[in-house]
Each structure stands twice: as structure tokens, then as C-alpha cells.
Amino acid sequence: MDFFGAQDKARSNTIRLLLLYAFSIVCIVFVLYISTVLILWHTGYIYESRGIAIFLQPELFIVIAMMCITVILTGSLVRILQLKKFGGTYIAETLGGTKLVPGEASAKDSKVLNIVEEMAIASGTPVPEVYILENEPGINAFAAGFTTDKAVIGITRGAVDKLSRDELQGVVAHEFSHILNGDMAMNLRMVGVLNGILMIYVIGSIVIRFAFPSSGHRHGMGGRGGGRGRLGMAIFLIGLMLIVIGFVGMLLAQMIQAAVSRQREFLADSSAVQFTRNPDGIAGALQKIHRDIDGSFIHEGHSSEMNHMFFNKGTSSFLDRMFSTHPPLSDRIRAISPRYLDPSYAEEQRKKEQRREQLKEENAAASAQKGSSARGGNSLTDFFGAEDHALPEALDQVLQPAVILAAIGSGDQGVLKNPVLKNFPTFVSESAQSPERAGNLLTSLLIAGNDPDGTAVLPEWFADSLTDEQTETHKKFLSAFNQRERNWFLPLAEEALVSVQQAGADSREHLCSQWERLMRESDGTDFFAFVFEMAIITPLQKQLRSEPEEEIVHYTFRTLLRETSILLSAVANASETRPREAWESGYDSIREYLTGSLDYIEDQDNPLSNVRKAILEFRKAAEPVKMYLLTALVHTILYEKALTTTGREWLRSISEGIACPIPPAALPSGQ
């Protein structure tokens, strides 16, 4: 998947939405003006009667245009600000969603949490909150939020109960595509747009209720000369006209929904196949919607204005059928896996699914008899491999610049198997999965990572702030970390980060402050502290603080030659044998895009403080510039045809730091 192209497409879709919105407002203003002129002329408030000349009322046009634009924009702005404040959580709760809490969910709901966590780890994005629409038997889902760190995913109870794990994974992958492609913010803006247009209809209803007492007087009601009667009639007709225009506006709104939404659904379907490498998953889910009695219907009354946000359309009114926000199910299935349109194949797959479920139940029963742990799988083992797993046989094909760069913005999990992590002590792996204990694990990991000799101890100031129990916990972590190589420190930290992101905001703020002090004590010269800052603290702080996006000021390398030289040299100097040749390899990969020359900087002349400043400057670069930088860095790292631990840490740190993360899944560790 082309992450940068997808971002550009999302921006162009936003422009398209704004143009359609402006067009609908212009149409409404002109229709409202013409209708008002006719009503005032009919009731005697306009005396000009010479054909088209009655429509030449510039003062009236300005008043109507200003009032109409103010009402629509105010309605849109109020709704958008409301959604921006509460984000995806507001949408989920409005639709009747119940938040899933890790550790308190049932076995079926835990499966959903595991799938969402898998996609988040693989794509390098924060784990979104998950809501279940308990009262919805149909098969549907949605993603909502203005930013990736504020996203939520909602799934209907019908989807959880009726879909297999592969099918549910396909649906979740589809929603992650909307998160990664920047569709969510546009979806929420569209809800605001529709609310603004709907305000015309609402005001029309209010005007009619106001007009009835005035129009109830018998005198002057039907003529053109009675003062109060004519006024009541005019108000009533204007109210009726507003309702009609509001209805027409809703037609325009449905057209906007359909125009912007359809192609994005095809894109999300294809991205889901890339994410999961399994077209049968999402195709099977679509097939089940097609044949299920509840389909994808959403009963909640607000579903109509949010129809464009769902995995498949959630309503089935006349207008929805005329201006459908989703392509027909048959077209979507045909684009993904045409064989599912064959009834015999679909039936065969259904029977296979039944057999798999039966076998799973039998295996679970057998495991229970052997005294298996009731807790279930260890996610570190599930994700990174047990003893019978190894890195992919075609690892040399995985370690190609094009493959790694293509993973940006995707959820490819194909290189997640990592045998280095298989021997974690149980208390470490369990702590990494616990929102309450993962923070302590990360703190100990930061302390251990800052001591390459494997003799790390708790700093005195830090130990004085702990209880006896907390001190023992940290010492236990340090003992485990001091005995192991550092090649798995970052993968473990990335796993624990997922759990910390689910902890309370106060807890996360405290951890960030604690880690920043620990890093200050390293004087900013320790490499693992730098890695920890960029790959762990940066995404956590982004989740905590709703800061505006960096303004783009660099559209070419012309203003970033110094920063590019710093970053490329820093990564090249990680090579222990041929740093200059590695630097040349990276330089050659982007030479044609540069408007000047780069300089190789020796390691001793390129401190981490310069690297930090260069990363901050690259945050202000356009996405194609970031892409070319990452291209150069990947070519540099892979010059010797191997991905070292240091190389992996450099790529993860810089990519996170410039807000264009390479997913952990794309960078197998353990070399």
C-alpha cells in the first residue's frame, strides 16, 4: 500500500468534500432567495410586477445569503467542535456502544481486543479503544476519531457472534485502513456538514410553529391586503419553503455522502487484504452480511447521519438506496475474491469454518484436561513466535528497501515471528501485557538499556521514591534484563507500550515525567535513551496531548540538506566496517531528488543533540520528502544485507520522530 499516496488521496477527498459543501450552500441560497421573492410578491410585500425584474432585489439577496450561510456554517461548526472535543468516543456512545476493558471482557470480546491489538502493533499506531454495540444483531463496524491517537473502533454484537476470527480480522483491518488513510477526520467533518444543512429543515419547522398563531386570524388570511393575515401567511409559507429546501438539502447531503464515500470503501477493502494477506477473511464477512437476516442494519436512530462511517451501510431507506454510501456487496466481493459469488464455493467455505470451530473446541477441551492455563495465550509468544517458529524462510526477500518502505501505513504482520523473545520469564511477559505493570517494566528497561555492561542498578533518587514492594519489582526486572542481550529490548518496549497506552492519563503523564528525568541523567548521550525517547515516549505523548499538526514548511530537500546529512551520517556510522560506503549507498538512492550536495559527518562530530534537532526539523517536511529520507536511511542500513539491532533501532526512532513510523512488523529483530 502506498501510504503517502493514500494521504494525498485523503487530502484531495477533503477538498472534494469542501467543494461539494460550497456548491450545496450556493444552491440552497439561490433556491431560498427565489422562493422568498415569490412568496413576498404573492403576499403583496413586493409590488414590482414586471417579469424577471421582481428578482432584482440585491438588499434582500444579501440578507438571505448572509442568514443562510450563517445558519449552515454555525450548525456545521458547532457539530464539528462537539465531535472534535469528544471524538470517536462520542460517536461510539451515541450509537449505543459499550467500551471493552481488557481483563474484564468475555472470551469472545477478548478475541476482538486481541485482533485490534494485533493490527495496532503491526501498523505502529496507538491501540484504539474498542466499543461493542450490544443491541445491534447486524454485522457492522466503524472507526471514528480526528487523529490516530484518538481513534476508537466500534463493532456490533452481531459481527462478534457471527464472524469467524479471520472474517473479524478482515473487518477490523478495513477499519484500520480508514484510520491510516486519514478517512476518519473527513467522516466526522461530513457529519458536521450534514448537520449544518439539516439546520435549514429544523428552522423551517420552528418558523411554521411560530406562524400558526399569527395565521390563525381569519381576517386577511387568504388575501393580499390584510396586514396581520398577510404577515402570517408569508411566515407560514416561508417556513414551509424552508422545510422543502431543507429536504432538498438532505438530498444534496446524501449525494455528498455517496460521492465521497464509495471509492474509499473499495480502497479500504483492498488495504484490508494487504494487511491480513487473506482475501477470504473480508470476502467471507461481506458474504455473511449478504445472506444474514439482519444484514448490516443499525437500529440506533443516529445511524443515518453516520451511514458513511460504517463497514457497510447501516440503513435502508429510499434515499439510502438512491444515494448509497457503499458499493453493492456483490461488487465489493467481486473486487476481492470473485469465487465467493459462487454459491457452491461459499457453502464449502461455510462448512470448513464449522469444522475449524469444532476442532478448536475439541482442542480447547483437550488442553483444559491437561491443565492448561486458563489465562490463554501469551501475546509475546503469539506475536513473535514459540519454539517451533522461526523468521520467514525468505528473510532476504523481506529485507529489501522496497518491502520495508511499502509497509509504512500498512498492517503487514508477515515478519513478526521473532525467536529471540521466546525465552522471556513469565513475569516479564505477563507484565508487558498488563496496563498496571507495563509502565514499571518500561522504566526498568530504560535503566537497563542505559548500562551496556549489564550491571544496571536503580538510581538513588528513584529508589527513594519507591515503596519496598515497588523496589523489589524493579530489581527483579533489572536482574532479568541484565542477563540478556539488548537485541530484544526495543521489541519488548514496543509490546509494553501497547499496554501502557491503555492505562489512565495521570499514570501515563507520571511515567513520561519519570522517563524524561532518567534520560536527563544520561546527559542526552546514551543511544538507548534516545531510542526510547523517539520510539516510546514520542507516540505516548502524542496520545496524551492534542497538539496541532506541524505546519509544513519544507517541500523539497533544498532547505534540509544539513539535516539530511546529519541523519544519513548518523545511520551510516552504525556500520562497524564500512560506514562511508553505507552512506554512499543511501546518498545514491535519493541523489536525483536533491537540489544540492550532502556531506558525510564523522561519528565524533555528529552528537545525538544534532540528530534530535534534525528530526524536529523533518517533522515540518512534506510527506514525499519524508518518504525519500526514509528511502535513503533504509538503503544505508541494508547496505551490508543485514538488519542489525542498532539499524532497526535507528529506523524505528527516526521514523517515529518525523511522524512517519515504519511498523515494527516490517523490521524483524534478533539479528
PDB file of N, CA, C and O in Angstrom, residues 509-539:
ATOM      1  N   GLU A 509       1.080  10.297  32.210  1.00  0.00           N
ATOM      2  CA  GLU A 509       1.791  11.561  32.421  1.00  0.00           C
ATOM      3  C   GLU A 509       2.932  11.365  33.428  1.00  0.00           C
ATOM      4  O   GLU A 509       4.049  11.868  33.242  1.00  0.00           O
ATOM      5  N   HIS A 510       2.641  10.633  34.509  1.00  0.00           N
ATOM      6  CA  HIS A 510       3.657  10.381  35.535  1.00  0.00           C
ATOM      7  C   HIS A 510       4.826   9.597  34.952  1.00  0.00           C
ATOM      8  O   HIS A 510       6.001   9.909  35.226  1.00  0.00           O
ATOM      9  N   LEU A 511       4.523   8.590  34.146  1.00  0.00           N
ATOM     10  CA  LEU A 511       5.579   7.781  33.540  1.00  0.00           C
ATOM     11  C   LEU A 511       6.452   8.630  32.615  1.00  0.00           C
ATOM     12  O   LEU A 511       7.688   8.523  32.635  1.00  0.00           O
ATOM     13  N   CYS A 512       5.819   9.476  31.801  1.00  0.00           N
ATOM     14  CA  CYS A 512       6.595  10.325  30.883  1.00  0.00           C
ATOM     15  C   CYS A 512       7.542  11.243  31.655  1.00  0.00           C
ATOM     16  O   CYS A 512       8.714  11.410  31.272  1.00  0.00           O
ATOM     17  N   SER A 513       7.056  11.835  32.748  1.00  0.00           N
ATOM     18  CA  SER A 513       7.907  12.712  33.558  1.00  0.00           C
ATOM     19  C   SER A 513       9.066  11.933  34.164  1.00  0.00           C
ATOM     20  O   SER A 513      10.208  12.410  34.209  1.00  0.00           O
ATOM     21  N   GLN A 514       8.756  10.738  34.634  1.00  0.00           N
ATOM     22  CA  GLN A 514       9.778   9.876  35.237  1.00  0.00           C
ATOM     23  C   GLN A 514      10.853   9.507  34.228  1.00  0.00           C
ATOM     24  O   GLN A 514      12.063   9.595  34.498  1.00  0.00           O
ATOM     25  N   TRP A 515      10.433   9.130  33.031  1.00  0.00           N
ATOM     26  CA  TRP A 515      11.383   8.728  31.994  1.00  0.00           C
ATOM     27  C   TRP A 515      12.234   9.914  31.529  1.00  0.00           C
ATOM     28  O   TRP A 515      13.422   9.754  31.261  1.00  0.00           O
ATOM     29  N   GLU A 516      11.619  11.079  31.429  1.00  0.00           N
ATOM     30  CA  GLU A 516      12.371  12.255  30.982  1.00  0.00           C
ATOM     31  C   GLU A 516      13.481  12.603  31.969  1.00  0.00           C
ATOM     32  O   GLU A 516      14.581  12.998  31.573  1.00  0.00           O
ATOM     33  N   ARG A 517      13.224  12.435  33.263  1.00  0.00           N
ATOM     34  CA  ARG A 517      14.270  12.700  34.249  1.00  0.00           C
ATOM     35  C   ARG A 517      15.387  11.666  34.137  1.00  0.00           C
ATOM     36  O   ARG A 517      16.574  12.012  34.221  1.00  0.00           O
ATOM     37  N   LEU A 518      15.013  10.402  33.939  1.00  0.00           N
ATOM     38  CA  LEU A 518      16.029   9.363  33.767  1.00  0.00           C
ATOM     39  C   LEU A 518      16.916   9.651  32.559  1.00  0.00           C
ATOM     40  O   LEU A 518      18.130   9.425  32.592  1.00  0.00           O
ATOM     41  N   MET A 519      16.302  10.174  31.497  1.00  0.00           N
ATOM     42  CA  MET A 519      17.085  10.468  30.299  1.00  0.00           C
ATOM     43  C   MET A 519      17.977  11.691  30.491  1.00  0.00           C
ATOM     44  O   MET A 519      19.081  11.748  29.968  1.00  0.00           O
ATOM     45  N   ARG A 520      17.485  12.665  31.242  1.00  0.00           N
ATOM     46  CA  ARG A 520      18.315  13.840  31.508  1.00  0.00           C
ATOM     47  C   ARG A 520      19.595  13.448  32.241  1.00  0.00           C
ATOM     48  O   ARG A 520      20.652  14.036  32.038  1.00  0.00           O
ATOM     49  N   GLU A 521      19.498  12.425  33.090  1.00  0.00           N
ATOM     50  CA  GLU A 521      20.669  11.993  33.845  1.00  0.00           C
ATOM     51  C   GLU A 521      21.693  11.308  32.957  1.00  0.00           C
ATOM     52  O   GLU A 521      22.837  11.113  33.366  1.00  0.00           O
ATOM     53  N   SER A 522      21.265  10.904  31.755  1.00  0.00           N
ATOM     54  CA  SER A 522      22.235  10.304  30.836  1.00  0.00           C
ATOM     55  C   SER A 522      22.915  11.378  29.990  1.00  0.00           C
ATOM     56  O   SER A 522      23.697  11.067  29.095  1.00  0.00           O
ATOM     57  N   ASP A 523      22.598  12.650  30.276  1.00  0.00           N
ATOM     58  CA  ASP A 523      23.190  13.802  29.574  1.00  0.00           C
ATOM     59  C   ASP A 523      22.883  13.818  28.081  1.00  0.00           C
ATOM     60  O   ASP A 523      23.579  14.468  27.304  1.00  0.00           O
ATOM     61  N   GLY A 524      21.865  13.069  27.656  1.00  0.00           N
ATOM     62  CA  GLY A 524      21.472  13.072  26.253  1.00  0.00           C
ATOM     63  C   GLY A 524      22.450  12.381  25.334  1.00  0.00           C
ATOM     64  O   GLY A 524      22.391  12.555  24.122  1.00  0.00           O
ATOM     65  N   THR A 525      23.391  11.619  25.906  1.00  0.00           N
ATOM     66  CA  THR A 525      24.406  10.973  25.067  1.00  0.00           C
ATOM     67  C   THR A 525      24.184   9.471  24.923  1.00  0.00           C
ATOM     68  O   THR A 525      24.866   8.830  24.134  1.00  0.00           O
ATOM     69  N   ASP A 526      23.277   8.899  25.696  1.00  0.00           N
ATOM     70  CA  ASP A 526      23.066   7.453  25.637  1.00  0.00           C
ATOM     71  C   ASP A 526      22.146   7.103  24.478  1.00  0.00           C
ATOM     72  O   ASP A 526      21.050   7.656  24.357  1.00  0.00           O
ATOM     73  N   PHE A 527      22.576   6.158  23.645  1.00  0.00           N
ATOM     74  CA  PHE A 527      21.812   5.854  22.442  1.00  0.00           C
ATOM     75  C   PHE A 527      20.474   5.199  22.756  1.00  0.00           C
ATOM     76  O   PHE A 527      19.457   5.534  22.147  1.00  0.00           O
ATOM     77  N   PHE A 528      20.444   4.257  23.723  1.00  0.00           N
ATOM     78  CA  PHE A 528      19.166   3.600  24.009  1.00  0.00           C
ATOM     79  C   PHE A 528      18.164   4.589  24.591  1.00  0.00           C
ATOM     80  O   PHE A 528      16.959   4.489  24.335  1.00  0.00           O
ATOM     81  N   ALA A 529      18.645   5.556  25.373  1.00  0.00           N
ATOM     82  CA  ALA A 529      17.733   6.586  25.881  1.00  0.00           C
ATOM     83  C   ALA A 529      17.131   7.381  24.728  1.00  0.00           C
ATOM     84  O   ALA A 529      15.948   7.740  24.741  1.00  0.00           O
ATOM     85  N   PHE A 530      17.948   7.661  23.713  1.00  0.00           N
ATOM     86  CA  PHE A 530      17.446   8.350  22.516  1.00  0.00           C
ATOM     87  C   PHE A 530      16.394   7.495  21.805  1.00  0.00           C
ATOM     88  O   PHE A 530      15.331   8.000  21.407  1.00  0.00           O
ATOM     89  N   VAL A 531      16.691   6.197  21.646  1.00  0.00           N
ATOM     90  CA  VAL A 531      15.739   5.282  21.005  1.00  0.00           C
ATOM     91  C   VAL A 531      14.434   5.249  21.794  1.00  0.00           C
ATOM     92  O   VAL A 531      13.334   5.322  21.235  1.00  0.00           O
ATOM     93  N   PHE A 532      14.552   5.153  23.102  1.00  0.00           N
ATOM     94  CA  PHE A 532      13.381   5.096  23.980  1.00  0.00           C
ATOM     95  C   PHE A 532      12.559   6.377  23.847  1.00  0.00           C
ATOM     96  O   PHE A 532      11.324   6.339  23.787  1.00  0.00           O
ATOM     97  N   GLU A 533      13.236   7.514  23.795  1.00  0.00           N
ATOM     98  CA  GLU A 533      12.551   8.804  23.667  1.00  0.00           C
ATOM     99  C   GLU A 533      11.730   8.862  22.383  1.00  0.00           C
ATOM    100  O   GLU A 533      10.562   9.281  22.392  1.00  0.00           O
ATOM    101  N   MET A 534      12.336   8.471  21.263  1.00  0.00           N
ATOM    102  CA  MET A 534      11.677   8.598  19.972  1.00  0.00           C
ATOM    103  C   MET A 534      10.601   7.525  19.744  1.00  0.00           C
ATOM    104  O   MET A 534       9.501   7.819  19.261  1.00  0.00           O
ATOM    105  N   ALA A 535      10.928   6.273  20.076  1.00  0.00           N
ATOM    106  CA  ALA A 535      10.033   5.165  19.727  1.00  0.00           C
ATOM    107  C   ALA A 535       8.968   4.893  20.774  1.00  0.00           C
ATOM    108  O   ALA A 535       7.931   4.302  20.461  1.00  0.00           O
ATOM    109  N   ILE A 536       9.193   5.321  22.024  1.00  0.00           N
ATOM    110  CA  ILE A 536       8.231   5.023  23.097  1.00  0.00           C
ATOM    111  C   ILE A 536       7.574   6.291  23.635  1.00  0.00           C
ATOM    112  O   ILE A 536       6.345   6.413  23.660  1.00  0.00           O
ATOM    113  N   ILE A 537       8.388   7.264  24.046  1.00  0.00           N
ATOM    114  CA  ILE A 537       7.813   8.467  24.668  1.00  0.00           C
ATOM    115  C   ILE A 537       7.078   9.330  23.647  1.00  0.00           C
ATOM    116  O   ILE A 537       5.993   9.851  23.932  1.00  0.00           O
ATOM    117  N   THR A 538       7.642   9.479  22.440  1.00  0.00           N
ATOM    118  CA  THR A 538       7.011  10.339  21.430  1.00  0.00           C
ATOM    119  C   THR A 538       5.584   9.901  21.097  1.00  0.00           C
ATOM    120  O   THR A 538       4.661  10.718  21.158  1.00  0.00           O
ATOM    121  N   PRO A 539       5.332   8.615  20.749  1.00  0.00           N
ATOM    122  CA  PRO A 539       3.939   8.231  20.469  1.00  0.00           C
ATOM    123  C   PRO A 539       3.037   8.305  21.693  1.00  0.00           C
ATOM    124  O   PRO A 539       1.841   8.589  21.567  1.00  0.00           O
TER     125      PRO A 539
END
